[in-house]
Amino acid sequence: MATYLITLSDIQALKPISSNVNEIKALKPFILEAQEFDLRPFLGDAFYLALIDDFNASPSLSTYSDLFNGVTYVYNSDTYQHDGLKAMLVYYSYARYLNNSQSIVTPNGVVSKLNNNSERISEKELARLVNQATSGAKVYENRVYDYLLRNNSTYTLWECYTKTKRTGGLRLTSIRKNK
């Protein structure tokens, strides 16, 4: 059985989303996608599974509460705030939900539903909202990254600080002229 780390009410705390959204059908698939495709690669498999185990434990989040919910912390005499994996997941889930909110998969194919009291927003406006949510998720992700980097002795399962991130493309190490 899948573990959902956030709920509709968690999203509503940070983003405008209707209480009438069917959480099971319309929202949970995107929460799970955000966990699997955004959070899991960020943390690494072992750390992700340890977080899930801690979330499901009783009491919940006894080990990773500060990481999940956020905390104010001191590093090198400076005070920092990170809003936790929860905020990051809210924004990634919301972006995934928005990106798919204007269509419904039916036995007859993908359709869009309208009623007499609604008007569909433009693709450009939808793309802007998705980009805005994704950008917010990246801000939270960067704060969590800094928190983990500054506290890597506490979070020994975190793999990212030991890996070199490569973004693809060409890497030029030196250019020499032939003489």
PDB file of N, CA and C in Angstrom, residues 53-154:
ATOM      1  N   ASP A  53       9.461   4.901   6.270  1.00  0.00           N
ATOM      2  CA  ASP A  53       9.338   4.077   7.481  1.00  0.00           C
ATOM      3  C   ASP A  53       9.108   4.948   8.708  1.00  0.00           C
ATOM      4  N   ASP A  54       9.835   6.064   8.799  1.00  0.00           N
ATOM      5  CA  ASP A  54       9.678   6.962   9.939  1.00  0.00           C
ATOM      6  C   ASP A  54       8.304   7.635   9.925  1.00  0.00           C
ATOM      7  N   PHE A  55       7.816   7.970   8.752  1.00  0.00           N
ATOM      8  CA  PHE A  55       6.492   8.580   8.616  1.00  0.00           C
ATOM      9  C   PHE A  55       5.403   7.611   9.071  1.00  0.00           C
ATOM     10  N   ASN A  56       5.558   6.331   8.717  1.00  0.00           N
ATOM     11  CA  ASN A  56       4.568   5.310   9.062  1.00  0.00           C
ATOM     12  C   ASN A  56       4.704   4.782  10.492  1.00  0.00           C
ATOM     13  N   ALA A  57       5.802   5.109  11.160  1.00  0.00           N
ATOM     14  CA  ALA A  57       6.045   4.611  12.513  1.00  0.00           C
ATOM     15  C   ALA A  57       5.087   5.265  13.503  1.00  0.00           C
ATOM     16  N   SER A  58       5.049   4.694  14.691  1.00  0.00           N
ATOM     17  CA  SER A  58       4.237   5.272  15.750  1.00  0.00           C
ATOM     18  C   SER A  58       5.159   5.548  16.933  1.00  0.00           C
ATOM     19  N   PRO A  59       5.423   6.770  17.299  1.00  0.00           N
ATOM     20  CA  PRO A  59       4.869   8.007  16.739  1.00  0.00           C
ATOM     21  C   PRO A  59       5.521   8.345  15.396  1.00  0.00           C
ATOM     22  N   SER A  60       4.757   9.033  14.573  1.00  0.00           N
ATOM     23  CA  SER A  60       5.214   9.385  13.234  1.00  0.00           C
ATOM     24  C   SER A  60       6.306  10.455  13.294  1.00  0.00           C
ATOM     25  N   LEU A  61       7.282  10.308  12.419  1.00  0.00           N
ATOM     26  CA  LEU A  61       8.372  11.271  12.233  1.00  0.00           C
ATOM     27  C   LEU A  61       9.140  11.571  13.515  1.00  0.00           C
ATOM     28  N   SER A  62       9.528  10.535  14.211  1.00  0.00           N
ATOM     29  CA  SER A  62      10.339  10.740  15.411  1.00  0.00           C
ATOM     30  C   SER A  62      11.794  11.036  15.050  1.00  0.00           C
ATOM     31  N   THR A  63      12.242  10.592  13.891  1.00  0.00           N
ATOM     32  CA  THR A  63      13.623  10.816  13.458  1.00  0.00           C
ATOM     33  C   THR A  63      13.756  11.987  12.501  1.00  0.00           C
ATOM     34  N   TYR A  64      12.845  12.114  11.545  1.00  0.00           N
ATOM     35  CA  TYR A  64      13.000  13.093  10.468  1.00  0.00           C
ATOM     36  C   TYR A  64      11.993  14.241  10.514  1.00  0.00           C
ATOM     37  N   SER A  65      11.495  14.566  11.684  1.00  0.00           N
ATOM     38  CA  SER A  65      10.501  15.639  11.805  1.00  0.00           C
ATOM     39  C   SER A  65      11.031  16.991  11.327  1.00  0.00           C
ATOM     40  N   ASP A  66      12.230  17.367  11.749  1.00  0.00           N
ATOM     41  CA  ASP A  66      12.804  18.654  11.336  1.00  0.00           C
ATOM     42  C   ASP A  66      13.018  18.716   9.833  1.00  0.00           C
ATOM     43  N   LEU A  67      13.438  17.617   9.260  1.00  0.00           N
ATOM     44  CA  LEU A  67      13.643  17.566   7.815  1.00  0.00           C
ATOM     45  C   LEU A  67      12.317  17.648   7.080  1.00  0.00           C
ATOM     46  N   PHE A  68      11.323  16.950   7.559  1.00  0.00           N
ATOM     47  CA  PHE A  68      10.043  16.903   6.859  1.00  0.00           C
ATOM     48  C   PHE A  68       9.227  18.184   7.050  1.00  0.00           C
ATOM     49  N   ASN A  69       9.135  18.660   8.275  1.00  0.00           N
ATOM     50  CA  ASN A  69       8.273  19.802   8.581  1.00  0.00           C
ATOM     51  C   ASN A  69       8.974  21.154   8.507  1.00  0.00           C
ATOM     52  N   GLY A  70      10.286  21.144   8.488  1.00  0.00           N
ATOM     53  CA  GLY A  70      11.039  22.388   8.462  1.00  0.00           C
ATOM     54  C   GLY A  70      11.454  22.814   9.847  1.00  0.00           C
ATOM     55  N   VAL A  71      12.481  23.666   9.901  1.00  0.00           N
ATOM     56  CA  VAL A  71      13.025  24.096  11.177  1.00  0.00           C
ATOM     57  C   VAL A  71      13.912  25.323  10.952  1.00  0.00           C
ATOM     58  N   THR A  72      14.036  26.124  11.988  1.00  0.00           N
ATOM     59  CA  THR A  72      15.033  27.188  12.007  1.00  0.00           C
ATOM     60  C   THR A  72      16.272  26.595  12.665  1.00  0.00           C
ATOM     61  N   TYR A  73      17.442  26.820  12.069  1.00  0.00           N
ATOM     62  CA  TYR A  73      18.665  26.223  12.597  1.00  0.00           C
ATOM     63  C   TYR A  73      19.828  27.193  12.466  1.00  0.00           C
ATOM     64  N   VAL A  74      20.877  26.932  13.220  1.00  0.00           N
ATOM     65  CA  VAL A  74      22.069  27.771  13.218  1.00  0.00           C
ATOM     66  C   VAL A  74      23.209  26.979  12.584  1.00  0.00           C
ATOM     67  N   TYR A  75      23.920  27.652  11.685  1.00  0.00           N
ATOM     68  CA  TYR A  75      25.092  27.047  11.042  1.00  0.00           C
ATOM     69  C   TYR A  75      26.148  28.145  10.904  1.00  0.00           C
ATOM     70  N   ASN A  76      27.331  27.898  11.423  1.00  0.00           N
ATOM     71  CA  ASN A  76      28.425  28.883  11.402  1.00  0.00           C
ATOM     72  C   ASN A  76      27.967  30.246  11.921  1.00  0.00           C
ATOM     73  N   SER A  77      27.270  30.237  13.019  1.00  0.00           N
ATOM     74  CA  SER A  77      26.781  31.446  13.701  1.00  0.00           C
ATOM     75  C   SER A  77      25.701  32.210  12.946  1.00  0.00           C
ATOM     76  N   ASP A  78      25.226  31.697  11.830  1.00  0.00           N
ATOM     77  CA  ASP A  78      24.128  32.323  11.086  1.00  0.00           C
ATOM     78  C   ASP A  78      22.861  31.490  11.258  1.00  0.00           C
ATOM     79  N   THR A  79      21.723  32.158  11.285  1.00  0.00           N
ATOM     80  CA  THR A  79      20.439  31.478  11.442  1.00  0.00           C
ATOM     81  C   THR A  79      19.779  31.312  10.076  1.00  0.00           C
ATOM     82  N   TYR A  80      19.273  30.119   9.832  1.00  0.00           N
ATOM     83  CA  TYR A  80      18.617  29.783   8.575  1.00  0.00           C
ATOM     84  C   TYR A  80      17.253  29.160   8.855  1.00  0.00           C
ATOM     85  N   GLN A  81      16.389  29.202   7.874  1.00  0.00           N
ATOM     86  CA  GLN A  81      15.071  28.569   7.942  1.00  0.00           C
ATOM     87  C   GLN A  81      14.892  27.730   6.692  1.00  0.00           C
ATOM     88  N   HIS A  82      14.472  26.504   6.876  1.00  0.00           N
ATOM     89  CA  HIS A  82      14.019  25.720   5.726  1.00  0.00           C
ATOM     90  C   HIS A  82      12.625  25.216   6.059  1.00  0.00           C
ATOM     91  N   ASP A  83      11.780  25.131   5.042  1.00  0.00           N
ATOM     92  CA  ASP A  83      10.372  24.818   5.248  1.00  0.00           C
ATOM     93  C   ASP A  83      10.059  23.335   5.128  1.00  0.00           C
ATOM     94  N   GLY A  84      11.066  22.529   4.892  1.00  0.00           N
ATOM     95  CA  GLY A  84      10.904  21.092   4.935  1.00  0.00           C
ATOM     96  C   GLY A  84      10.510  20.442   3.621  1.00  0.00           C
ATOM     97  N   LEU A  85      10.627  19.134   3.645  1.00  0.00           N
ATOM     98  CA  LEU A  85      10.240  18.336   2.486  1.00  0.00           C
ATOM     99  C   LEU A  85       8.748  18.460   2.205  1.00  0.00           C
ATOM    100  N   LYS A  86       7.960  18.708   3.235  1.00  0.00           N
ATOM    101  CA  LYS A  86       6.515  18.835   3.057  1.00  0.00           C
ATOM    102  C   LYS A  86       6.188  19.985   2.108  1.00  0.00           C
ATOM    103  N   ALA A  87       6.773  21.155   2.317  1.00  0.00           N
ATOM    104  CA  ALA A  87       6.518  22.305   1.440  1.00  0.00           C
ATOM    105  C   ALA A  87       6.987  22.016   0.013  1.00  0.00           C
ATOM    106  N   MET A  88       8.138  21.388  -0.104  1.00  0.00           N
ATOM    107  CA  MET A  88       8.652  21.005  -1.419  1.00  0.00           C
ATOM    108  C   MET A  88       7.663  20.076  -2.128  1.00  0.00           C
ATOM    109  N   LEU A  89       7.168  19.080  -1.410  1.00  0.00           N
ATOM    110  CA  LEU A  89       6.208  18.126  -1.982  1.00  0.00           C
ATOM    111  C   LEU A  89       4.884  18.787  -2.343  1.00  0.00           C
ATOM    112  N   VAL A  90       4.434  19.721  -1.530  1.00  0.00           N
ATOM    113  CA  VAL A  90       3.192  20.444  -1.822  1.00  0.00           C
ATOM    114  C   VAL A  90       3.307  21.130  -3.176  1.00  0.00           C
ATOM    115  N   TYR A  91       4.385  21.846  -3.388  1.00  0.00           N
ATOM    116  CA  TYR A  91       4.541  22.591  -4.636  1.00  0.00           C
ATOM    117  C   TYR A  91       4.736  21.674  -5.842  1.00  0.00           C
ATOM    118  N   TYR A  92       5.521  20.606  -5.693  1.00  0.00           N
ATOM    119  CA  TYR A  92       5.671  19.654  -6.811  1.00  0.00           C
ATOM    120  C   TYR A  92       4.341  18.966  -7.124  1.00  0.00           C
ATOM    121  N   SER A  93       3.614  18.555  -6.107  1.00  0.00           N
ATOM    122  CA  SER A  93       2.320  17.889  -6.312  1.00  0.00           C
ATOM    123  C   SER A  93       1.320  18.830  -6.962  1.00  0.00           C
ATOM    124  N   TYR A  94       1.296  20.057  -6.493  1.00  0.00           N
ATOM    125  CA  TYR A  94       0.377  21.066  -7.038  1.00  0.00           C
ATOM    126  C   TYR A  94       0.687  21.331  -8.516  1.00  0.00           C
ATOM    127  N   ALA A  95       1.954  21.447  -8.851  1.00  0.00           N
ATOM    128  CA  ALA A  95       2.345  21.660 -10.251  1.00  0.00           C
ATOM    129  C   ALA A  95       1.898  20.490 -11.119  1.00  0.00           C
ATOM    130  N   ARG A  96       2.090  19.274 -10.633  1.00  0.00           N
ATOM    131  CA  ARG A  96       1.671  18.090 -11.394  1.00  0.00           C
ATOM    132  C   ARG A  96       0.150  18.037 -11.523  1.00  0.00           C
ATOM    133  N   TYR A  97      -0.548  18.391 -10.452  1.00  0.00           N
ATOM    134  CA  TYR A  97      -2.010  18.434 -10.491  1.00  0.00           C
ATOM    135  C   TYR A  97      -2.489  19.469 -11.509  1.00  0.00           C
ATOM    136  N   LEU A  98      -1.962  20.682 -11.433  1.00  0.00           N
ATOM    137  CA  LEU A  98      -2.363  21.744 -12.365  1.00  0.00           C
ATOM    138  C   LEU A  98      -2.142  21.341 -13.817  1.00  0.00           C
ATOM    139  N   ASN A  99      -1.010  20.724 -14.060  1.00  0.00           N
ATOM    140  CA  ASN A  99      -0.657  20.341 -15.424  1.00  0.00           C
ATOM    141  C   ASN A  99      -1.653  19.343 -16.019  1.00  0.00           C
ATOM    142  N   ASN A 100      -2.354  18.625 -15.162  1.00  0.00           N
ATOM    143  CA  ASN A 100      -3.304  17.612 -15.628  1.00  0.00           C
ATOM    144  C   ASN A 100      -4.752  17.937 -15.269  1.00  0.00           C
ATOM    145  N   SER A 101      -4.994  19.102 -14.708  1.00  0.00           N
ATOM    146  CA  SER A 101      -6.315  19.421 -14.180  1.00  0.00           C
ATOM    147  C   SER A 101      -7.371  19.715 -15.241  1.00  0.00           C
ATOM    148  N   GLN A 102      -6.956  20.017 -16.455  1.00  0.00           N
ATOM    149  CA  GLN A 102      -7.938  20.380 -17.470  1.00  0.00           C
ATOM    150  C   GLN A 102      -8.381  19.192 -18.323  1.00  0.00           C
ATOM    151  N   SER A 103      -7.959  18.000 -17.941  1.00  0.00           N
ATOM    152  CA  SER A 103      -8.372  16.829 -18.720  1.00  0.00           C
ATOM    153  C   SER A 103      -8.710  15.665 -17.792  1.00  0.00           C
ATOM    154  N   ILE A 104      -9.583  14.822 -18.281  1.00  0.00           N
ATOM    155  CA  ILE A 104     -10.016  13.639 -17.546  1.00  0.00           C
ATOM    156  C   ILE A 104      -9.925  12.448 -18.494  1.00  0.00           C
ATOM    157  N   VAL A 105      -9.321  11.368 -18.039  1.00  0.00           N
ATOM    158  CA  VAL A 105      -9.208  10.161 -18.847  1.00  0.00           C
ATOM    159  C   VAL A 105     -10.479   9.340 -18.648  1.00  0.00           C
ATOM    160  N   THR A 106     -11.170   9.061 -19.748  1.00  0.00           N
ATOM    161  CA  THR A 106     -12.398   8.271 -19.713  1.00  0.00           C
ATOM    162  C   THR A 106     -12.215   7.043 -20.594  1.00  0.00           C
ATOM    163  N   PRO A 107     -13.175   6.115 -20.573  1.00  0.00           N
ATOM    164  CA  PRO A 107     -13.082   4.957 -21.476  1.00  0.00           C
ATOM    165  C   PRO A 107     -13.084   5.364 -22.954  1.00  0.00           C
ATOM    166  N   ASN A 108     -13.566   6.574 -23.231  1.00  0.00           N
ATOM    167  CA  ASN A 108     -13.627   7.041 -24.614  1.00  0.00           C
ATOM    168  C   ASN A 108     -12.458   7.954 -24.988  1.00  0.00           C
ATOM    169  N   GLY A 109     -11.474   8.055 -24.122  1.00  0.00           N
ATOM    170  CA  GLY A 109     -10.318   8.897 -24.392  1.00  0.00           C
ATOM    171  C   GLY A 109     -10.212  10.026 -23.386  1.00  0.00           C
ATOM    172  N   VAL A 110      -9.299  10.935 -23.659  1.00  0.00           N
ATOM    173  CA  VAL A 110      -9.073  12.074 -22.777  1.00  0.00           C
ATOM    174  C   VAL A 110     -10.021  13.197 -23.177  1.00  0.00           C
ATOM    175  N   VAL A 111     -10.753  13.709 -22.189  1.00  0.00           N
ATOM    176  CA  VAL A 111     -11.738  14.758 -22.455  1.00  0.00           C
ATOM    177  C   VAL A 111     -11.541  15.898 -21.455  1.00  0.00           C
ATOM    178  N   SER A 112     -12.136  17.027 -21.776  1.00  0.00           N
ATOM    179  CA  SER A 112     -12.195  18.123 -20.815  1.00  0.00           C
ATOM    180  C   SER A 112     -13.654  18.375 -20.502  1.00  0.00           C
ATOM    181  N   LYS A 113     -13.922  18.631 -19.243  1.00  0.00           N
ATOM    182  CA  LYS A 113     -15.300  18.850 -18.799  1.00  0.00           C
ATOM    183  C   LYS A 113     -15.482  20.312 -18.437  1.00  0.00           C
ATOM    184  N   LEU A 114     -16.600  20.861 -18.812  1.00  0.00           N
ATOM    185  CA  LEU A 114     -16.971  22.230 -18.458  1.00  0.00           C
ATOM    186  C   LEU A 114     -18.392  22.218 -17.943  1.00  0.00           C
ATOM    187  N   ASN A 115     -18.735  23.221 -17.153  1.00  0.00           N
ATOM    188  CA  ASN A 115     -20.131  23.404 -16.817  1.00  0.00           C
ATOM    189  C   ASN A 115     -20.514  24.838 -17.172  1.00  0.00           C
ATOM    190  N   ASN A 116     -21.772  25.175 -17.016  1.00  0.00           N
ATOM    191  CA  ASN A 116     -22.253  26.495 -17.428  1.00  0.00           C
ATOM    192  C   ASN A 116     -21.649  27.636 -16.620  1.00  0.00           C
ATOM    193  N   ASN A 117     -21.099  27.342 -15.466  1.00  0.00           N
ATOM    194  CA  ASN A 117     -20.579  28.384 -14.598  1.00  0.00           C
ATOM    195  C   ASN A 117     -19.054  28.487 -14.618  1.00  0.00           C
ATOM    196  N   SER A 118     -18.417  27.901 -15.612  1.00  0.00           N
ATOM    197  CA  SER A 118     -16.962  27.945 -15.649  1.00  0.00           C
ATOM    198  C   SER A 118     -16.459  28.286 -17.042  1.00  0.00           C
ATOM    199  N   GLU A 119     -15.240  28.778 -17.059  1.00  0.00           N
ATOM    200  CA  GLU A 119     -14.574  29.084 -18.320  1.00  0.00           C
ATOM    201  C   GLU A 119     -13.128  28.619 -18.201  1.00  0.00           C
ATOM    202  N   ARG A 120     -12.673  27.869 -19.169  1.00  0.00           N
ATOM    203  CA  ARG A 120     -11.329  27.308 -19.158  1.00  0.00           C
ATOM    204  C   ARG A 120     -10.288  28.416 -19.337  1.00  0.00           C
ATOM    205  N   ILE A 121      -9.176  28.330 -18.570  1.00  0.00           N
ATOM    206  CA  ILE A 121      -8.105  29.304 -18.757  1.00  0.00           C
ATOM    207  C   ILE A 121      -7.273  28.906 -19.971  1.00  0.00           C
ATOM    208  N   SER A 122      -6.507  29.837 -20.479  1.00  0.00           N
ATOM    209  CA  SER A 122      -5.690  29.569 -21.669  1.00  0.00           C
ATOM    210  C   SER A 122      -4.524  28.640 -21.316  1.00  0.00           C
ATOM    211  N   GLU A 123      -3.982  27.993 -22.346  1.00  0.00           N
ATOM    212  CA  GLU A 123      -2.812  27.132 -22.156  1.00  0.00           C
ATOM    213  C   GLU A 123      -1.638  27.943 -21.620  1.00  0.00           C
ATOM    214  N   LYS A 124      -1.521  29.188 -22.078  1.00  0.00           N
ATOM    215  CA  LYS A 124      -0.437  30.060 -21.622  1.00  0.00           C
ATOM    216  C   LYS A 124      -0.575  30.360 -20.132  1.00  0.00           C
ATOM    217  N   GLU A 125      -1.773  30.649 -19.686  1.00  0.00           N
ATOM    218  CA  GLU A 125      -2.009  30.923 -18.270  1.00  0.00           C
ATOM    219  C   GLU A 125      -1.760  29.678 -17.429  1.00  0.00           C
ATOM    220  N   LEU A 126      -2.198  28.520 -17.913  1.00  0.00           N
ATOM    221  CA  LEU A 126      -1.963  27.267 -17.197  1.00  0.00           C
ATOM    222  C   LEU A 126      -0.465  26.992 -17.096  1.00  0.00           C
ATOM    223  N   ALA A 127       0.256  27.177 -18.188  1.00  0.00           N
ATOM    224  CA  ALA A 127       1.705  26.965 -18.186  1.00  0.00           C
ATOM    225  C   ALA A 127       2.388  27.899 -17.188  1.00  0.00           C
ATOM    226  N   ARG A 128       1.904  29.141 -17.096  1.00  0.00           N
ATOM    227  CA  ARG A 128       2.465  30.092 -16.143  1.00  0.00           C
ATOM    228  C   ARG A 128       2.259  29.603 -14.711  1.00  0.00           C
ATOM    229  N   LEU A 129       1.062  29.094 -14.405  1.00  0.00           N
ATOM    230  CA  LEU A 129       0.767  28.583 -13.060  1.00  0.00           C
ATOM    231  C   LEU A 129       1.618  27.356 -12.722  1.00  0.00           C
ATOM    232  N   VAL A 130       1.790  26.465 -13.701  1.00  0.00           N
ATOM    233  CA  VAL A 130       2.617  25.272 -13.487  1.00  0.00           C
ATOM    234  C   VAL A 130       4.069  25.679 -13.257  1.00  0.00           C
ATOM    235  N   ASN A 131       4.579  26.601 -14.075  1.00  0.00           N
ATOM    236  CA  ASN A 131       5.961  27.061 -13.917  1.00  0.00           C
ATOM    237  C   ASN A 131       6.164  27.754 -12.577  1.00  0.00           C
ATOM    238  N   GLN A 132       5.171  28.518 -12.159  1.00  0.00           N
ATOM    239  CA  GLN A 132       5.250  29.208 -10.878  1.00  0.00           C
ATOM    240  C   GLN A 132       5.325  28.196  -9.726  1.00  0.00           C
ATOM    241  N   ALA A 133       4.500  27.167  -9.771  1.00  0.00           N
ATOM    242  CA  ALA A 133       4.517  26.141  -8.725  1.00  0.00           C
ATOM    243  C   ALA A 133       5.823  25.353  -8.743  1.00  0.00           C
ATOM    244  N   THR A 134       6.315  25.028  -9.926  1.00  0.00           N
ATOM    245  CA  THR A 134       7.578  24.293 -10.039  1.00  0.00           C
ATOM    246  C   THR A 134       8.742  25.137  -9.522  1.00  0.00           C
ATOM    247  N   SER A 135       8.727  26.426  -9.827  1.00  0.00           N
ATOM    248  CA  SER A 135       9.773  27.325  -9.323  1.00  0.00           C
ATOM    249  C   SER A 135       9.741  27.395  -7.801  1.00  0.00           C
ATOM    250  N   GLY A 136       8.547  27.448  -7.234  1.00  0.00           N
ATOM    251  CA  GLY A 136       8.420  27.437  -5.778  1.00  0.00           C
ATOM    252  C   GLY A 136       8.974  26.157  -5.184  1.00  0.00           C
ATOM    253  N   ALA A 137       8.700  25.031  -5.830  1.00  0.00           N
ATOM    254  CA  ALA A 137       9.216  23.744  -5.363  1.00  0.00           C
ATOM    255  C   ALA A 137      10.742  23.742  -5.372  1.00  0.00           C
ATOM    256  N   LYS A 138      11.328  24.317  -6.412  1.00  0.00           N
ATOM    257  CA  LYS A 138      12.793  24.374  -6.517  1.00  0.00           C
ATOM    258  C   LYS A 138      13.401  25.239  -5.415  1.00  0.00           C
ATOM    259  N   VAL A 139      12.731  26.332  -5.056  1.00  0.00           N
ATOM    260  CA  VAL A 139      13.211  27.175  -3.955  1.00  0.00           C
ATOM    261  C   VAL A 139      13.238  26.364  -2.668  1.00  0.00           C
ATOM    262  N   TYR A 140      12.141  25.671  -2.375  1.00  0.00           N
ATOM    263  CA  TYR A 140      12.097  24.838  -1.178  1.00  0.00           C
ATOM    264  C   TYR A 140      13.126  23.714  -1.243  1.00  0.00           C
ATOM    265  N   GLU A 141      13.279  23.122  -2.422  1.00  0.00           N
ATOM    266  CA  GLU A 141      14.261  22.047  -2.594  1.00  0.00           C
ATOM    267  C   GLU A 141      15.674  22.559  -2.303  1.00  0.00           C
ATOM    268  N   ASN A 142      16.012  23.739  -2.792  1.00  0.00           N
ATOM    269  CA  ASN A 142      17.344  24.300  -2.555  1.00  0.00           C
ATOM    270  C   ASN A 142      17.583  24.566  -1.074  1.00  0.00           C
ATOM    271  N   ARG A 143      16.551  25.010  -0.356  1.00  0.00           N
ATOM    272  CA  ARG A 143      16.690  25.240   1.090  1.00  0.00           C
ATOM    273  C   ARG A 143      16.890  23.920   1.836  1.00  0.00           C
ATOM    274  N   VAL A 144      16.165  22.885   1.429  1.00  0.00           N
ATOM    275  CA  VAL A 144      16.337  21.575   2.050  1.00  0.00           C
ATOM    276  C   VAL A 144      17.730  21.034   1.726  1.00  0.00           C
ATOM    277  N   TYR A 145      18.167  21.231   0.490  1.00  0.00           N
ATOM    278  CA  TYR A 145      19.506  20.799   0.082  1.00  0.00           C
ATOM    279  C   TYR A 145      20.565  21.439   0.974  1.00  0.00           C
ATOM    280  N   ASP A 146      20.459  22.761   1.179  1.00  0.00           N
ATOM    281  CA  ASP A 146      21.415  23.463   2.048  1.00  0.00           C
ATOM    282  C   ASP A 146      21.366  22.917   3.473  1.00  0.00           C
ATOM    283  N   TYR A 147      20.149  22.674   3.972  1.00  0.00           N
ATOM    284  CA  TYR A 147      19.985  22.121   5.316  1.00  0.00           C
ATOM    285  C   TYR A 147      20.662  20.748   5.424  1.00  0.00           C
ATOM    286  N   LEU A 148      20.431  19.903   4.441  1.00  0.00           N
ATOM    287  CA  LEU A 148      21.040  18.573   4.461  1.00  0.00           C
ATOM    288  C   LEU A 148      22.562  18.657   4.342  1.00  0.00           C
ATOM    289  N   LEU A 149      23.036  19.529   3.490  1.00  0.00           N
ATOM    290  CA  LEU A 149      24.475  19.697   3.313  1.00  0.00           C
ATOM    291  C   LEU A 149      25.119  20.182   4.612  1.00  0.00           C
ATOM    292  N   ARG A 150      24.479  21.122   5.279  1.00  0.00           N
ATOM    293  CA  ARG A 150      25.012  21.681   6.522  1.00  0.00           C
ATOM    294  C   ARG A 150      24.873  20.717   7.699  1.00  0.00           C
ATOM    295  N   ASN A 151      24.014  19.715   7.565  1.00  0.00           N
ATOM    296  CA  ASN A 151      23.778  18.749   8.643  1.00  0.00           C
ATOM    297  C   ASN A 151      24.009  17.315   8.166  1.00  0.00           C
ATOM    298  N   ASN A 152      24.962  17.131   7.243  1.00  0.00           N
ATOM    299  CA  ASN A 152      25.148  15.800   6.647  1.00  0.00           C
ATOM    300  C   ASN A 152      25.615  14.748   7.645  1.00  0.00           C
ATOM    301  N   SER A 153      26.189  15.145   8.763  1.00  0.00           N
ATOM    302  CA  SER A 153      26.586  14.147   9.761  1.00  0.00           C
ATOM    303  C   SER A 153      25.364  13.572  10.485  1.00  0.00           C
ATOM    304  N   THR A 154      24.266  14.324  10.518  1.00  0.00           N
ATOM    305  CA  THR A 154      23.021  13.849  11.124  1.00  0.00           C
ATOM    306  C   THR A 154      22.254  12.968  10.151  1.00  0.00           C
TER     307      THR A 154
END
